[in-house]
Coordinates of N, CA and C in Angstrom, one line a residue:
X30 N -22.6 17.6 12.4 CA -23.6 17.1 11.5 C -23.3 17.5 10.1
X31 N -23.2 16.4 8.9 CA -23.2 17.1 7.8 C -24.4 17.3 6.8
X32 N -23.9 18.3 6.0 CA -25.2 19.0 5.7 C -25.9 17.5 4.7
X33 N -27.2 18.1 4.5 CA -27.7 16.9 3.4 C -27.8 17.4 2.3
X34 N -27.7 15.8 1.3 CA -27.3 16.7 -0.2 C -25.9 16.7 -0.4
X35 N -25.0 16.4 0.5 CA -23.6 16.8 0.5 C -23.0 15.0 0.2
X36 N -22.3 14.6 -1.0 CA -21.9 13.1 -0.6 C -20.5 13.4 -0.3
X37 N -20.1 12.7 0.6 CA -18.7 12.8 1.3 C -18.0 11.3 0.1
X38 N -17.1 11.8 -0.3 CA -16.3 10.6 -1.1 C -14.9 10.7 -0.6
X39 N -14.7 9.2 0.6 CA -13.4 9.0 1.1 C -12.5 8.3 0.1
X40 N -11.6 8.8 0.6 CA -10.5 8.4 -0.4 C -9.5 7.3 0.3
X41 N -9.4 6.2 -0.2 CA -8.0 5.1 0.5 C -6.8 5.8 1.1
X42 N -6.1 5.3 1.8 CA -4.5 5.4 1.6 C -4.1 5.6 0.8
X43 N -4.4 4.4 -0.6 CA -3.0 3.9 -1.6 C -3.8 4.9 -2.5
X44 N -5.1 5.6 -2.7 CA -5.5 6.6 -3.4 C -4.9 7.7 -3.4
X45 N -4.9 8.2 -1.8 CA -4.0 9.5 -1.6 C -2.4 9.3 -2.0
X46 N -2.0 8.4 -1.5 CA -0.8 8.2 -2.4 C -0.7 8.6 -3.6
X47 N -1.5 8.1 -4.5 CA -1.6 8.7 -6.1 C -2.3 9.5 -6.3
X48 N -2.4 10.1 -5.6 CA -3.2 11.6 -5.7 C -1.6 12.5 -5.7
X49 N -0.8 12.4 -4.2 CA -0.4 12.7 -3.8 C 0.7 12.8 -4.8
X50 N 1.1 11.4 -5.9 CA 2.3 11.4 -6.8 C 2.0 12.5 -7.9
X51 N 0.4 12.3 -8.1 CA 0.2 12.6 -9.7 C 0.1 14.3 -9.7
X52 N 0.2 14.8 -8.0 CA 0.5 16.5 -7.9 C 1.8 16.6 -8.2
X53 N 3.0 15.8 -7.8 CA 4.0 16.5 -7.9 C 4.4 15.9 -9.2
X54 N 3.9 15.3 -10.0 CA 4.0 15.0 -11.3 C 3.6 16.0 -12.5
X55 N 2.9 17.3 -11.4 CA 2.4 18.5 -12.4 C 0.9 18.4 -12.8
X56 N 0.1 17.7 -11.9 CA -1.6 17.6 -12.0 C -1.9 18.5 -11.2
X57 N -3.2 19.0 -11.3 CA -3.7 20.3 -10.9 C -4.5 20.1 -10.0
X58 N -4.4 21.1 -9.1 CA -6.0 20.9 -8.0 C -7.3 20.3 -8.6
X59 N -7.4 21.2 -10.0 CA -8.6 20.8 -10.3 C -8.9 19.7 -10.9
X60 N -7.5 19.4 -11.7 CA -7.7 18.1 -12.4 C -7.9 16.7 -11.6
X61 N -6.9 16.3 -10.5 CA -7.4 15.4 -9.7 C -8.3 15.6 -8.7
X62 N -9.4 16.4 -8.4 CA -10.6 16.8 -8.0 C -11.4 16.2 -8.9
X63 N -11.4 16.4 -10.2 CA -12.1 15.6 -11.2 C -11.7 14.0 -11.5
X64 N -10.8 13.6 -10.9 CA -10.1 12.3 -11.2 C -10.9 11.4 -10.3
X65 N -10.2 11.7 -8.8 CA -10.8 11.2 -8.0 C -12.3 11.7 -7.3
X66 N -12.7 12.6 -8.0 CA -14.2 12.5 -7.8 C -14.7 13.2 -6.5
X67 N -13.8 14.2 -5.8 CA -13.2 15.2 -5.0 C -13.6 16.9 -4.9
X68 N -13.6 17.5 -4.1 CA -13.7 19.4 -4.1 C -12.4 19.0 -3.9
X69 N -11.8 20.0 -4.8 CA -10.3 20.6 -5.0 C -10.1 21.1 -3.4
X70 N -10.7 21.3 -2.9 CA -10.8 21.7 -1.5 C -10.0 20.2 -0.5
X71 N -10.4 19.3 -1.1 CA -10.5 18.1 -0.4 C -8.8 17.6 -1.0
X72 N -8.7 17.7 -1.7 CA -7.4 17.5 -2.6 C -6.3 18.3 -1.9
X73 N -6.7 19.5 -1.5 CA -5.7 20.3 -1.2 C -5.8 19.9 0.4
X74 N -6.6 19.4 0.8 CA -6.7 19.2 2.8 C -5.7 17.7 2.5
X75 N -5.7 17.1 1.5 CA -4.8 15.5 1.4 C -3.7 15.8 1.5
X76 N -3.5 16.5 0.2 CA -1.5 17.5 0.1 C -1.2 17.8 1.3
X77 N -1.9 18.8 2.3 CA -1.1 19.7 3.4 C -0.8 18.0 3.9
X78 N -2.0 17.7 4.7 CA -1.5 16.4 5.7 C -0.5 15.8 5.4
X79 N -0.1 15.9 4.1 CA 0.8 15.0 3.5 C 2.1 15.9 3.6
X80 N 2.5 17.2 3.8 CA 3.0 18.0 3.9 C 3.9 18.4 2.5
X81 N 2.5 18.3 1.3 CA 3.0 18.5 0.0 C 2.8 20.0 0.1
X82 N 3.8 21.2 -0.8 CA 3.5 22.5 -0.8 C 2.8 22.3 -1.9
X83 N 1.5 23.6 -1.6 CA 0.4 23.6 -2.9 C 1.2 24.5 -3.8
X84 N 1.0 24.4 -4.7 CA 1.2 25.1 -6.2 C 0.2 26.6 -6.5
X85 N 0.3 27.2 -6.6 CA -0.7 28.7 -7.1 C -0.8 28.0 -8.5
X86 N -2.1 28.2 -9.1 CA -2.6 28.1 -10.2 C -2.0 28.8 -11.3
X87 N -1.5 28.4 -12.3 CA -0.9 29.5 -13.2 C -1.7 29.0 -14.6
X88 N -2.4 30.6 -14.7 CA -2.9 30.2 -16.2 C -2.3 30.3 -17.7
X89 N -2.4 29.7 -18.3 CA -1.4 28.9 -19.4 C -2.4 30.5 -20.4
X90 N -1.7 31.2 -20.8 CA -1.3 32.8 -21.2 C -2.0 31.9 -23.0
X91 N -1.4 31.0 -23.8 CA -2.0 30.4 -24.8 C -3.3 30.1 -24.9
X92 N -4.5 30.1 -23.8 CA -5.7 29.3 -23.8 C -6.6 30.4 -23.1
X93 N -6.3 31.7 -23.3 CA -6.9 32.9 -23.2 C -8.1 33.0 -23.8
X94 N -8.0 32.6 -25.3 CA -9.1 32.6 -26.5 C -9.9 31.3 -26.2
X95 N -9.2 30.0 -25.9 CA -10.3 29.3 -25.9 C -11.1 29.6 -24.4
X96 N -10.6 30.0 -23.3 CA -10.8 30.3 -22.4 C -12.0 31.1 -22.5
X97 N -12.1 31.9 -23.4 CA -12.9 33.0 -23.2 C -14.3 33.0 -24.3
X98 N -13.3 32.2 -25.1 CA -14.8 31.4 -25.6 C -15.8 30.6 -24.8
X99 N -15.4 30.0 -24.1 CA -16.1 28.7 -22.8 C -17.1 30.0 -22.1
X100 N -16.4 31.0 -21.9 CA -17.1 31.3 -21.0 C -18.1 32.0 -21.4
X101 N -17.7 32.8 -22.9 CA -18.5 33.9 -23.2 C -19.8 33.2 -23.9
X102 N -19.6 31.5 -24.0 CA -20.9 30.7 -24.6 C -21.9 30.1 -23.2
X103 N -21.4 30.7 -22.0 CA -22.6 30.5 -20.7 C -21.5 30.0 -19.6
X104 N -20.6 29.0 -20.0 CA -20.3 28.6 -19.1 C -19.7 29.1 -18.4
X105 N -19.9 28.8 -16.9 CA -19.2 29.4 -15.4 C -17.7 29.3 -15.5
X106 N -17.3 30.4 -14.1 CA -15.7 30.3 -14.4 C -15.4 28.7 -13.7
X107 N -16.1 28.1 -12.9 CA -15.7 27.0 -12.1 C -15.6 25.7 -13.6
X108 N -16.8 25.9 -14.3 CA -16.7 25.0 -15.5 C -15.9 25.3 -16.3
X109 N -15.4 26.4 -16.7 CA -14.0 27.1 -17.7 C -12.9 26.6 -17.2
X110 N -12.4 27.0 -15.6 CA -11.7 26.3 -15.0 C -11.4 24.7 -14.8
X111 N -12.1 24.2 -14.9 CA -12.0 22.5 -15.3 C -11.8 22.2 -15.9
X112 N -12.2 22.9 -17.5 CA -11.6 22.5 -19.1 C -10.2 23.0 -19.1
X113 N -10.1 24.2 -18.5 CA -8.1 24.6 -18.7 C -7.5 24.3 -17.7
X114 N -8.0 23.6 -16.6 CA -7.0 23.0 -15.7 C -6.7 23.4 -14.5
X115 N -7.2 25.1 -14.5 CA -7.2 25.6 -13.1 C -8.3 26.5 -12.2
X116 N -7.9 26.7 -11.3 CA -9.1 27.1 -10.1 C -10.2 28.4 -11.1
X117 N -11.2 28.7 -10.5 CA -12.0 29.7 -10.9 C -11.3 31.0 -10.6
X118 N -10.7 31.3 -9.7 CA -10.2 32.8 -9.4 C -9.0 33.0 -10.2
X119 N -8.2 31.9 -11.3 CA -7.1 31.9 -12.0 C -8.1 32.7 -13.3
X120 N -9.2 31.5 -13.6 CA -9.6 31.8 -15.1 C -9.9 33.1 -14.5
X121 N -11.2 34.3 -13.7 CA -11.5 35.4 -13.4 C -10.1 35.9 -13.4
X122 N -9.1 36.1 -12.8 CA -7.9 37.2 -13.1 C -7.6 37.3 -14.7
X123 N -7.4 36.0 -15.4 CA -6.5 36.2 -16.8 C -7.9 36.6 -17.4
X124 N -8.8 36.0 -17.5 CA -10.2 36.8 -18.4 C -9.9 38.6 -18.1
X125 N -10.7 38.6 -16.8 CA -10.5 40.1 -16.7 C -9.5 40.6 -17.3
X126 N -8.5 40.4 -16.7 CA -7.1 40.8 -17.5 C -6.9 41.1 -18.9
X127 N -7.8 40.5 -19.3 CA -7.9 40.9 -20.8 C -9.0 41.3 -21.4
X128 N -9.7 41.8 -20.9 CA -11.2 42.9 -21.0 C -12.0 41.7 -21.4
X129 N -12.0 40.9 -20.5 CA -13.8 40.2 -20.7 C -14.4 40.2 -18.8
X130 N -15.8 41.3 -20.0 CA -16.1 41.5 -18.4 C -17.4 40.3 -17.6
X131 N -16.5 40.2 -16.3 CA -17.2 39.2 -15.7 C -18.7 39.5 -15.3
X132 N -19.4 37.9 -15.4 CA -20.9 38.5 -14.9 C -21.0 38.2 -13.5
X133 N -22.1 39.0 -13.1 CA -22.6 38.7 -12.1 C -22.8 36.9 -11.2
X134 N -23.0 36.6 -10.3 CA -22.6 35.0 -9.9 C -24.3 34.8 -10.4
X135 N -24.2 34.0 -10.9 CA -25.5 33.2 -11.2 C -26.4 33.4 -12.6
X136 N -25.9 34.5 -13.1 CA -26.0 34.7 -14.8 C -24.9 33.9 -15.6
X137 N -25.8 33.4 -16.8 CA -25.2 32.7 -18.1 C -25.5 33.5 -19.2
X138 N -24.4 33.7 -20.4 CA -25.0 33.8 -21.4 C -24.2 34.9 -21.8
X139 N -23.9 35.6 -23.0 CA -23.5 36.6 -23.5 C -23.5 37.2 -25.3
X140 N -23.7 38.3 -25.8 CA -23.7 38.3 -27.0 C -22.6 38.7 -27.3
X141 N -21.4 39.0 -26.7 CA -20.1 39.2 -27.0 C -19.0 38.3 -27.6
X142 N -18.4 38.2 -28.7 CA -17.9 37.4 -29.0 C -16.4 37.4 -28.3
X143 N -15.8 36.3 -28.2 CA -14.6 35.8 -27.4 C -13.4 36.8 -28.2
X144 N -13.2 36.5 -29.8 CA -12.4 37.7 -30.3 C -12.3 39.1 -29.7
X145 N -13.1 39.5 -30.3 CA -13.6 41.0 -29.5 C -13.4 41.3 -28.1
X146 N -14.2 40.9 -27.2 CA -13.2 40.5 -25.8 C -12.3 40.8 -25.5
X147 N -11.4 40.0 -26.3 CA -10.0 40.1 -25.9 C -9.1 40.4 -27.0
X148 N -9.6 41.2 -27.9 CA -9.2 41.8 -28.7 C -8.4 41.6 -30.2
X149 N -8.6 40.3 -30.3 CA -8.5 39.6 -31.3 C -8.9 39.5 -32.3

């Protein structure tokens, strides 16, 4: 039984197919999760069946500052993560990584500025 509240969005054949191209063309879990309207979760259960290898998230080391701006103005690592392209646990390592300290799960908000942070 699935839960309620929950919409299931199937995806075609000829969809997974272009799902399936536009990964090895260098699109991201999360970006075609947002394309096709998907949990990156669901994206990544397409790939295996497909027996595409997943890619590890690699955060782009340039977008540290805007990165840390997104977050340090409320928004979540899952919503930071969708503007830079990759998973939540990518943006949490490179933030941390660079002394911005993470909040607790379900707090927004900060008076720290993204410079400072990260040392800028």
């Amino acid at each position: 039984m699935r839960s309620l509240g929950m919409a299931q969005t199937l995806l075609r054949p000829e969809q997974v197919d272009d799902l399936v191209a536009q990964y090895r063309e260098g699109a991201t879990l999360v970006e075609l999760a947002s394309r096709f309207g998907v949990n990156r979760r669901t994206v990544a259960m397409h790939l295996t069946r497909r027996e595409v290898t997943i890619r590890r998230g690699r955060f782009d080391p340039a977008r540290i500052h805007e990165a840390a701006d997104l977050y340090l103005s409320g928004l979540t690592l899952v919503e930071v993560g969708v503007k830079v392209g990759v998973g939540p646990q990518a943006v949490r390592q490179a933030l941390a990584s660079h002394g911005v300290v993470i909040r607790p799960g379900g707090r927004r908000g900060s008076s720290i500025t993204a410079s400072a942070a990260v040392g800028g």
